[in-house]
GROMACS .gro file of C-alpha atoms in nm:
model
  398
    1MET     CA    1   5.555  34.860  26.453
    2THR     CA    2   5.737  34.646  26.708
    3ALA     CA    3   6.055  34.468  26.603
    4ALA     CA    4   5.899  34.130  26.685
    5ALA     CA    5   5.636  34.182  26.413
    6MET     CA    6   5.887  34.266  26.141
    7PRO     CA    7   5.995  34.010  25.879
    8LEU     CA    8   6.368  34.007  25.967
    9HIS     CA    9   6.316  33.993  26.343
   10GLY     CA   10   6.567  33.754  26.495
   11LEU     CA   11   6.832  33.821  26.230
   12ARG     CA   12   7.150  33.974  26.374
   13VAL     CA   13   7.383  34.169  26.145
   14LEU     CA   14   7.729  34.302  26.233
   15ASP     CA   15   7.803  34.612  26.026
   16LEU     CA   16   8.181  34.657  26.018
   17ALA     CA   17   8.178  34.861  25.698
   18THR     CA   18   8.217  35.233  25.620
   19LEU     CA   19   8.143  35.464  25.327
   20PHE     CA   20   7.876  35.370  25.190
   21ALA     CA   21   7.772  35.051  25.013
   22GLY     CA   22   7.822  34.811  25.304
   23PRO     CA   23   7.660  35.033  25.567
   24LEU     CA   24   7.360  35.106  25.344
   25ALA     CA   25   7.308  34.734  25.284
   26ALA     CA   26   7.296  34.689  25.662
   27THR     CA   27   7.051  34.979  25.690
   28LEU     CA   28   6.818  34.811  25.440
   29LEU     CA   29   6.819  34.495  25.653
   30GLY     CA   30   6.764  34.692  25.973
   31ASP     CA   31   6.466  34.870  25.820
   32PHE     CA   32   6.282  34.538  25.816
   33GLY     CA   33   6.364  34.428  26.167
   34ALA     CA   34   6.719  34.291  26.168
   35ASP     CA   35   6.918  34.367  26.483
   36VAL     CA   36   7.204  34.561  26.323
   37ILE     CA   37   7.508  34.626  26.541
   38LYS     CA   38   7.727  34.897  26.395
   39VAL     CA   39   8.088  34.831  26.496
   40GLU     CA   40   8.316  35.134  26.473
   41HIS     CA   41   8.674  35.202  26.577
   42PRO     CA   42   8.691  35.373  26.918
   43SER     CA   43   8.876  35.678  26.783
   44ARG     CA   44   8.800  35.661  26.408
   45PRO     CA   45   8.422  35.636  26.362
   46ASP     CA   46   8.247  35.584  26.030
   47PRO     CA   47   8.338  35.894  25.822
   48SER     CA   48   7.975  35.932  25.717
   49ARG     CA   49   7.922  36.088  26.060
   50THR     CA   50   8.104  36.397  25.931
   51HIS     CA   51   8.018  36.384  25.559
   52GLY     CA   52   7.803  36.663  25.420
   53PRO     CA   53   7.610  36.929  25.608
   54ALA     CA   54   7.574  36.914  25.986
   55LYS     CA   55   7.337  37.074  26.235
   56ASP     CA   56   7.464  37.171  26.582
   57GLY     CA   57   7.780  36.977  26.499
   58ILE     CA   58   7.585  36.656  26.431
   59GLY     CA   59   7.620  36.502  26.084
   60LEU     CA   60   7.283  36.460  25.914
   61TRP     CA   61   7.388  36.188  25.670
   62TRP     CA   62   7.465  35.961  25.962
   63LYS     CA   63   7.112  36.003  26.097
   64LEU     CA   64   6.991  35.834  25.777
   65LEU     CA   65   7.268  35.579  25.724
   66GLY     CA   66   7.287  35.482  26.090
   67ARG     CA   67   6.916  35.438  26.151
   68ASN     CA   68   6.792  35.115  26.308
   69LYS     CA   69   7.147  35.030  26.418
   70ARG     CA   70   7.296  34.992  26.764
   71ALA     CA   71   7.633  35.168  26.787
   72VAL     CA   72   7.929  34.980  26.938
   73THR     CA   73   8.299  35.066  26.948
   74LEU     CA   74   8.560  34.795  26.902
   75ASP     CA   75   8.922  34.794  26.789
   76LEU     CA   76   8.940  34.477  26.582
   77SER     CA   77   9.319  34.490  26.567
   78ALA     CA   78   9.348  34.475  26.947
   79PRO     CA   79   9.351  34.130  27.112
   80GLY     CA   80   9.049  34.207  27.330
   81GLY     CA   81   8.866  34.355  27.033
   82ARG     CA   82   8.934  34.048  26.821
   83GLU     CA   83   8.803  33.810  27.086
   84THR     CA   84   8.494  34.024  27.141
   85LEU     CA   85   8.420  34.035  26.769
   86LEU     CA   86   8.442  33.657  26.750
   87ARG     CA   87   8.196  33.632  27.038
   88LEU     CA   88   7.959  33.867  26.857
   89ALA     CA   89   7.998  33.671  26.534
   90ALA     CA   90   7.916  33.348  26.715
   91SER     CA   91   7.569  33.483  26.796
   92SER     CA   92   7.513  33.664  26.464
   93ASP     CA   93   7.382  33.568  26.122
   94VAL     CA   94   7.558  33.816  25.896
   95VAL     CA   95   7.880  34.016  25.897
   96ILE     CA   96   7.919  34.299  25.643
   97GLU     CA   97   8.270  34.438  25.593
   98ASN     CA   98   8.453  34.650  25.337
   99PHE     CA   99   8.818  34.635  25.440
  100ARG     CA  100   9.075  34.582  25.168
  101PRO     CA  101   9.121  34.212  25.092
  102GLY     CA  102   9.353  34.054  25.347
  103THR     CA  103   9.287  34.302  25.627
  104LEU     CA  104   9.058  34.078  25.831
  105GLU     CA  105   9.298  33.790  25.768
  106LYS     CA  106   9.583  34.003  25.905
  107TRP     CA  107   9.383  34.043  26.226
  108ARG     CA  108   9.303  33.668  26.227
  109LEU     CA  109   8.937  33.750  26.165
  110GLY     CA  110   8.906  33.609  25.815
  111TRP     CA  111   8.652  33.360  25.687
  112GLU     CA  112   8.837  33.066  25.844
  113GLU     CA  113   8.816  33.211  26.194
  114LEU     CA  114   8.465  33.354  26.157
  115SER     CA  115   8.316  33.037  26.013
  116THR     CA  116   8.485  32.832  26.283
  117ALA     CA  117   8.319  33.052  26.543
  118ASN     CA  118   7.985  33.023  26.360
  119PRO     CA  119   7.944  32.780  26.067
  120ARG     CA  120   7.604  32.937  25.986
  121LEU     CA  121   7.749  33.285  25.939
  122VAL     CA  122   7.714  33.477  25.611
  123LEU     CA  123   8.010  33.707  25.548
  124ALA     CA  124   7.943  33.984  25.295
  125ARG     CA  125   8.266  34.138  25.166
  126VAL     CA  126   8.201  34.464  24.982
  127THR     CA  127   8.502  34.615  24.803
  128GLY     CA  128   8.569  34.827  24.500
  129PHE     CA  129   8.711  34.546  24.286
  130GLY     CA  130   8.631  34.218  24.459
  131GLN     CA  131   8.846  33.973  24.652
  132PHE     CA  132   9.074  33.864  24.365
  133GLY     CA  133   9.215  33.985  24.036
  134PRO     CA  134   9.483  34.243  23.949
  135TYR     CA  135   9.295  34.538  24.106
  136ALA     CA  136   9.174  34.364  24.423
  137HIS     CA  137   9.409  34.549  24.656
  138ARG     CA  138   9.351  34.896  24.510
  139PRO     CA  139   9.149  35.150  24.711
  140GLY     CA  140   8.798  35.139  24.570
  141PHE     CA  141   8.518  35.395  24.584
  142GLY     CA  142   8.188  35.432  24.404
  143THR     CA  143   8.327  35.713  24.189
  144LEU     CA  144   8.578  35.472  24.037
  145ALA     CA  145   8.298  35.227  23.960
  146GLU     CA  146   8.094  35.502  23.795
  147ALA     CA  147   8.394  35.575  23.573
  148MET     CA  148   8.504  35.217  23.499
  149SER     CA  149   8.159  35.068  23.441
  150GLY     CA  150   8.089  35.288  23.141
  151PHE     CA  151   7.828  35.498  23.324
  152ALA     CA  152   8.025  35.824  23.300
  153ALA     CA  153   8.112  35.759  22.936
  154VAL     CA  154   7.744  35.757  22.832
  155THR     CA  155   7.634  36.038  23.066
  156GLY     CA  156   7.644  36.401  22.956
  157GLU     CA  157   7.613  36.595  22.632
  158PRO     CA  158   7.781  36.457  22.319
  159ASP     CA  159   8.030  36.746  22.299
  160ALA     CA  160   8.093  36.765  22.675
  161PRO     CA  161   8.314  36.561  22.910
  162PRO     CA  162   8.193  36.235  23.066
  163THR     CA  163   7.974  36.313  23.367
  164LEU     CA  164   7.986  36.164  23.716
  165PRO     CA  165   7.674  36.165  23.936
  166PRO     CA  166   7.678  36.416  24.227
  167PHE     CA  167   7.582  36.145  24.476
  168GLY     CA  168   7.680  35.787  24.564
  169LEU     CA  169   7.513  35.607  24.274
  170ALA     CA  170   7.742  35.304  24.242
  171ASP     CA  171   7.757  35.262  24.619
  172SER     CA  172   7.379  35.269  24.647
  173ILE     CA  173   7.332  35.017  24.367
  174ALA     CA  174   7.592  34.792  24.531
  175ALA     CA  175   7.410  34.826  24.864
  176LEU     CA  176   7.086  34.703  24.708
  177ALA     CA  177   7.273  34.416  24.545
  178THR     CA  178   7.447  34.328  24.872
  179ALA     CA  179   7.121  34.317  25.067
  180TYR     CA  180   6.978  34.089  24.797
  181ALA     CA  181   7.290  33.871  24.803
  182VAL     CA  182   7.275  33.839  25.181
  183MET     CA  183   6.912  33.729  25.171
  184THR     CA  184   6.996  33.482  24.894
  185ALA     CA  185   7.278  33.336  25.104
  186LEU     CA  186   7.045  33.311  25.402
  187ALA     CA  187   6.791  33.126  25.189
  188ALA     CA  188   7.064  32.883  25.089
  189ARG     CA  189   7.160  32.843  25.455
  190ALA     CA  190   6.804  32.741  25.533
  191ALA     CA  191   6.854  32.449  25.295
  192THR     CA  192   7.215  32.355  25.374
  193GLY     CA  193   7.261  32.468  25.734
  194ARG     CA  194   7.585  32.647  25.644
  195GLY     CA  195   7.680  33.004  25.575
  196GLN     CA  196   7.903  33.130  25.295
  197VAL     CA  197   8.096  33.431  25.165
  198VAL     CA  198   7.936  33.702  24.951
  199ASP     CA  199   8.200  33.868  24.730
  200MET     CA  200   8.052  34.201  24.614
  201ALA     CA  201   8.263  34.419  24.383
  202ILE     CA  202   8.117  34.770  24.354
  203ILE     CA  203   8.223  34.788  23.988
  204GLU     CA  204   7.980  34.508  23.893
  205PRO     CA  205   7.620  34.595  23.996
  206ILE     CA  206   7.629  34.933  23.822
  207LEU     CA  207   7.741  34.758  23.503
  208THR     CA  208   7.436  34.533  23.531
  209VAL     CA  209   7.193  34.826  23.549
  210LEU     CA  210   7.351  34.987  23.242
  211GLY     CA  211   7.170  34.729  23.033
  212PRO     CA  212   7.281  34.540  22.721
  213GLN     CA  213   7.596  34.740  22.641
  214PRO     CA  214   7.828  34.434  22.660
  215LEU     CA  215   7.591  34.237  22.438
  216TRP     CA  216   7.568  34.518  22.185
  217TYR     CA  217   7.945  34.545  22.169
  218ASP     CA  218   7.996  34.168  22.157
  219GLN     CA  219   7.753  34.109  21.872
  220LEU     CA  220   7.766  34.437  21.678
  221GLY     CA  221   8.080  34.620  21.787
  222TYR     CA  222   7.846  34.901  21.895
  223VAL     CA  223   7.970  35.146  22.159
  224GLN     CA  224   7.693  35.359  22.307
  225PRO     CA  225   7.781  35.729  22.279
  226ARG     CA  226   7.684  36.017  22.503
  227SER     CA  227   7.351  36.158  22.392
  228GLY     CA  228   7.260  36.405  22.666
  229ASN     CA  229   6.900  36.366  22.775
  230ARG     CA  230   6.806  36.190  22.456
  231SER     CA  231   6.780  35.813  22.423
  232ARG     CA  232   6.933  35.602  22.147
  233ASN     CA  233   6.633  35.371  22.179
  234ASN     CA  234   6.335  35.601  22.130
  235ALA     CA  235   6.219  35.960  22.083
  236PRO     CA  236   6.090  36.206  22.177
  237ARG     CA  237   6.270  36.161  22.508
  238ASN     CA  238   6.420  36.475  22.657
  239VAL     CA  239   6.374  36.758  22.901
  240TYR     CA  240   6.193  37.066  22.774
  241ARG     CA  241   6.167  37.420  22.911
  242THR     CA  242   5.820  37.563  22.977
  243ALA     CA  243   5.699  37.918  22.927
  244ASP     CA  244   5.735  37.994  23.298
  245GLY     CA  245   6.099  37.881  23.311
  246CYS     CA  246   6.047  37.531  23.452
  247TRP     CA  247   6.157  37.200  23.305
  248VAL     CA  248   5.959  36.885  23.228
  249ALA     CA  249   6.070  36.539  23.115
  250VAL     CA  250   5.889  36.345  22.843
  251SER     CA  251   5.923  35.973  22.774
  252THR     CA  252   5.778  35.777  22.482
  253SER     CA  253   5.914  35.425  22.530
  254ALA     CA  254   5.578  35.283  22.415
  255GLN     CA  255   5.470  35.338  22.053
  256SER     CA  256   5.116  35.427  22.159
  257VAL     CA  257   5.246  35.700  22.391
  258ALA     CA  258   5.466  35.844  22.117
  259GLU     CA  259   5.161  35.868  21.891
  260ARG     CA  260   4.955  36.039  22.162
  261VAL     CA  261   5.230  36.295  22.219
  262MET     CA  262   5.250  36.387  21.851
  263ARG     CA  263   4.873  36.425  21.825
  264LEU     CA  264   4.878  36.643  22.137
  265VAL     CA  265   5.145  36.878  22.004
  266GLY     CA  266   4.973  36.916  21.667
  267ARG     CA  267   5.201  36.698  21.452
  268PRO     CA  268   4.994  36.385  21.377
  269ASP     CA  269   5.145  36.386  21.029
  270LEU     CA  270   5.474  36.254  21.173
  271ILE     CA  271   5.302  35.938  21.294
  272HIS     CA  272   5.263  35.825  20.933
  273GLU     CA  273   5.633  35.858  20.851
  274PRO     CA  274   5.788  35.512  20.796
  275TRP     CA  275   6.061  35.579  21.053
  276PHE     CA  276   5.807  35.662  21.326
  277ALA     CA  277   5.704  35.296  21.363
  278THR     CA  278   6.012  35.196  21.566
  279GLY     CA  279   6.186  35.344  21.867
  280SER     CA  280   6.523  35.345  21.693
  281GLY     CA  281   6.369  35.509  21.388
  282ARG     CA  282   6.227  35.785  21.604
  283ALA     CA  283   6.563  35.823  21.781
  284ASP     CA  284   6.727  35.883  21.442
  285HIS     CA  285   6.484  36.173  21.387
  286ALA     CA  286   6.504  36.320  21.737
  287ASP     CA  287   6.574  36.670  21.603
  288VAL     CA  288   6.238  36.681  21.425
  289LEU     CA  289   6.049  36.536  21.722
  290ASP     CA  290   6.221  36.757  21.978
  291GLU     CA  291   6.141  37.066  21.774
  292ALA     CA  292   5.773  36.971  21.767
  293VAL     CA  293   5.744  36.876  22.134
  294GLY     CA  294   5.980  37.142  22.266
  295GLY     CA  295   5.810  37.419  22.070
  296TRP     CA  296   5.465  37.319  22.197
  297ILE     CA  297   5.580  37.298  22.559
  298ALA     CA  298   5.770  37.629  22.536
  299ARG     CA  299   5.443  37.812  22.471
  300ARG     CA  300   5.277  37.676  22.788
  301SER     CA  301   5.335  37.694  23.160
  302ARG     CA  302   5.444  37.386  23.348
  303ALA     CA  303   5.098  37.342  23.497
  304GLU     CA  304   4.935  37.370  23.153
  305ALA     CA  305   5.176  37.123  22.993
  306LEU     CA  306   5.134  36.869  23.275
  307ALA     CA  307   4.757  36.892  23.262
  308ALA     CA  308   4.741  36.853  22.885
  309PHE     CA  309   4.975  36.552  22.883
  310GLU     CA  310   4.781  36.388  23.166
  311LYS     CA  311   4.453  36.438  22.982
  312ALA     CA  312   4.607  36.285  22.669
  313GLU     CA  313   4.746  35.990  22.871
  314ALA     CA  314   5.097  36.079  22.763
  315ALA     CA  315   5.399  36.037  22.991
  316ILE     CA  316   5.541  36.355  23.143
  317ALA     CA  317   5.692  36.458  23.475
  318PRO     CA  318   5.817  36.784  23.621
  319VAL     CA  319   6.190  36.811  23.686
  320TYR     CA  320   6.202  36.846  24.064
  321ASP     CA  321   6.460  36.960  24.310
  322ILE     CA  322   6.434  36.843  24.670
  323ARG     CA  323   6.198  37.128  24.761
  324ASP     CA  324   5.947  37.000  24.508
  325VAL     CA  325   5.991  36.640  24.622
  326MET     CA  326   5.910  36.733  24.981
  327ASP     CA  327   5.590  36.908  24.870
  328ASP     CA  328   5.464  36.665  24.606
  329PRO     CA  329   5.119  36.510  24.678
  330GLN     CA  330   5.213  36.166  24.542
  331TYR     CA  331   5.523  36.140  24.759
  332ARG     CA  332   5.314  36.262  25.051
  333ALA     CA  333   5.047  36.001  24.986
  334LEU     CA  334   5.311  35.728  24.982
  335ASP     CA  335   5.484  35.875  25.291
  336THR     CA  336   5.807  35.845  25.095
  337VAL     CA  337   5.967  36.113  25.311
  338THR     CA  338   5.854  36.047  25.663
  339GLU     CA  339   5.894  36.210  26.004
  340VAL     CA  340   6.114  36.040  26.262
  341PRO     CA  341   6.184  36.164  26.616
  342ASP     CA  342   6.551  36.209  26.705
  343PRO     CA  343   6.671  36.266  27.063
  344GLU     CA  344   6.944  36.508  26.952
  345LEU     CA  345   6.778  36.713  26.677
  346GLY     CA  346   6.403  36.673  26.728
  347VAL     CA  347   6.177  36.557  26.446
  348LEU     CA  348   6.365  36.474  26.126
  349ARG     CA  349   6.227  36.412  25.779
  350MET     CA  350   6.406  36.141  25.581
  351GLN     CA  351   6.340  35.873  25.320
  352ASN     CA  352   6.109  35.601  25.445
  353VAL     CA  353   6.183  35.229  25.412
  354LEU     CA  354   6.242  35.114  25.057
  355PHE     CA  355   5.916  34.930  24.990
  356ARG     CA  356   5.581  34.848  25.147
  357LEU     CA  357   5.477  34.500  25.263
  358SER     CA  358   5.106  34.447  25.323
  359GLU     CA  359   5.143  34.212  25.622
  360THR     CA  360   5.487  34.266  25.776
  361PRO     CA  361   5.601  34.619  25.690
  362GLY     CA  362   5.935  34.769  25.778
  363ALA     CA  363   5.981  35.078  25.993
  364ILE     CA  364   6.233  35.336  26.106
  365ARG     CA  365   6.259  35.259  26.476
  366TRP     CA  366   6.529  35.514  26.551
  367THR     CA  367   6.777  35.740  26.376
  368GLY     CA  368   7.156  35.713  26.374
  369ARG     CA  369   7.287  35.676  26.729
  370PRO     CA  370   7.584  35.856  26.885
  371HIS     CA  371   7.925  35.694  26.846
  372GLY     CA  372   7.948  35.393  27.077
  373ALA     CA  373   7.617  35.464  27.248
  374ASP     CA  374   7.521  35.096  27.281
  375THR     CA  375   7.859  34.938  27.354
  376ASP     CA  376   7.792  34.847  27.716
  377ALA     CA  377   7.441  34.714  27.648
  378VAL     CA  378   7.549  34.493  27.357
  379LEU     CA  379   7.850  34.352  27.542
  380ALA     CA  380   7.638  34.284  27.848
  381GLU     CA  381   7.411  34.074  27.625
  382LEU     CA  382   7.719  33.864  27.545
  383GLY     CA  383   7.761  33.795  27.916
  384LEU     CA  384   8.042  34.040  27.981
  385SER     CA  385   8.035  34.191  28.329
  386PRO     CA  386   8.090  34.561  28.400
  387ALA     CA  387   8.439  34.467  28.515
  388ASP     CA  388   8.506  34.286  28.185
  389ILE     CA  389   8.391  34.590  27.989
  390THR     CA  390   8.605  34.822  28.200
  391ALA     CA  391   8.904  34.597  28.141
  392LEU     CA  392   8.850  34.605  27.766
  393ARG     CA  393   8.833  34.984  27.777
  394SER     CA  394   9.155  35.003  27.971
  395GLN     CA  395   9.321  34.787  27.703
  396GLY     CA  396   9.202  35.027  27.431
  397ALA     CA  397   8.979  34.761  27.274
  398LEU     CA  398   8.661  34.969  27.316
   0.00000   0.00000   0.00000
């Protein structure tokens, strides 16, 4: 897939952000053809380059997060760096940043200066708490959003502490929201001819995906408790251990599926109980339903349980770790984890682009590039001569 055939070809994005929501939003745009220029400090690169496991001293997370981006170094606080950034912004469509509010303004690179350089620019500002309010200037990370949104409070067993996810959940949700917000702002620009500011607070998108908790509390005073793997909305819904020591997950959000499950496990009598007719009624009797389903599954291997549920058209899935994911035939059919050549590490397997388009699909054109690898090429495109670039380096701007 050539870049010219991709749906976001011609869109230029400056990624000034680090760790992780802003950079991932830029990655999502780059996956569908945007020319993403990753701008990093000359001596303090994006920390994701050294987060997590590395191979031969090369961070693997960066290979994913930095894919489809050209890597440039620029010290935005240096005079030469500021002027160069403004020149880049003048020929760009989107800037994504996650500095604390006021930092770009301190460098005279705030919305006033950027929009003067390019009135069509969209500036996406991704911070923990947003651009205003009493917490705006606090350091903000996804972990804090997972705690403050109510996610941790409802996650875990009822008699155990609140549970945080072992990965960047809030950051990833905010990245998806930011990419959507950027495309919305670009659609508005098509109508008005002017860009605008996207103010993305990481504490907000995760609250949205938690569902109607604010509404429940507002109207009923109801505070959702921790319920482990059970749901307060329906049952049976849990993970169950099989005879061969594996785990499977069962969901019965639909009434018809709940009835099929109970017939399958030999308890059709429960279907006729008055409380079985609603999801909340079943949730109130989860002990009875879990005993029936869990006992039936415990006497069968994972393969036997999966086959029986599939035959009965009941919803079940194995609980996978990453080894299972990499070997699963459905993921393989979808090419969800795809092979990408990398000049430093050879062929890498990583998550493919987020969705499939029938006519203008996205693609991974390259993996995360070395720090500053494309600085000279990008600046040359701006019209800077080799002497200009050398001068900027001597000033410490690159």
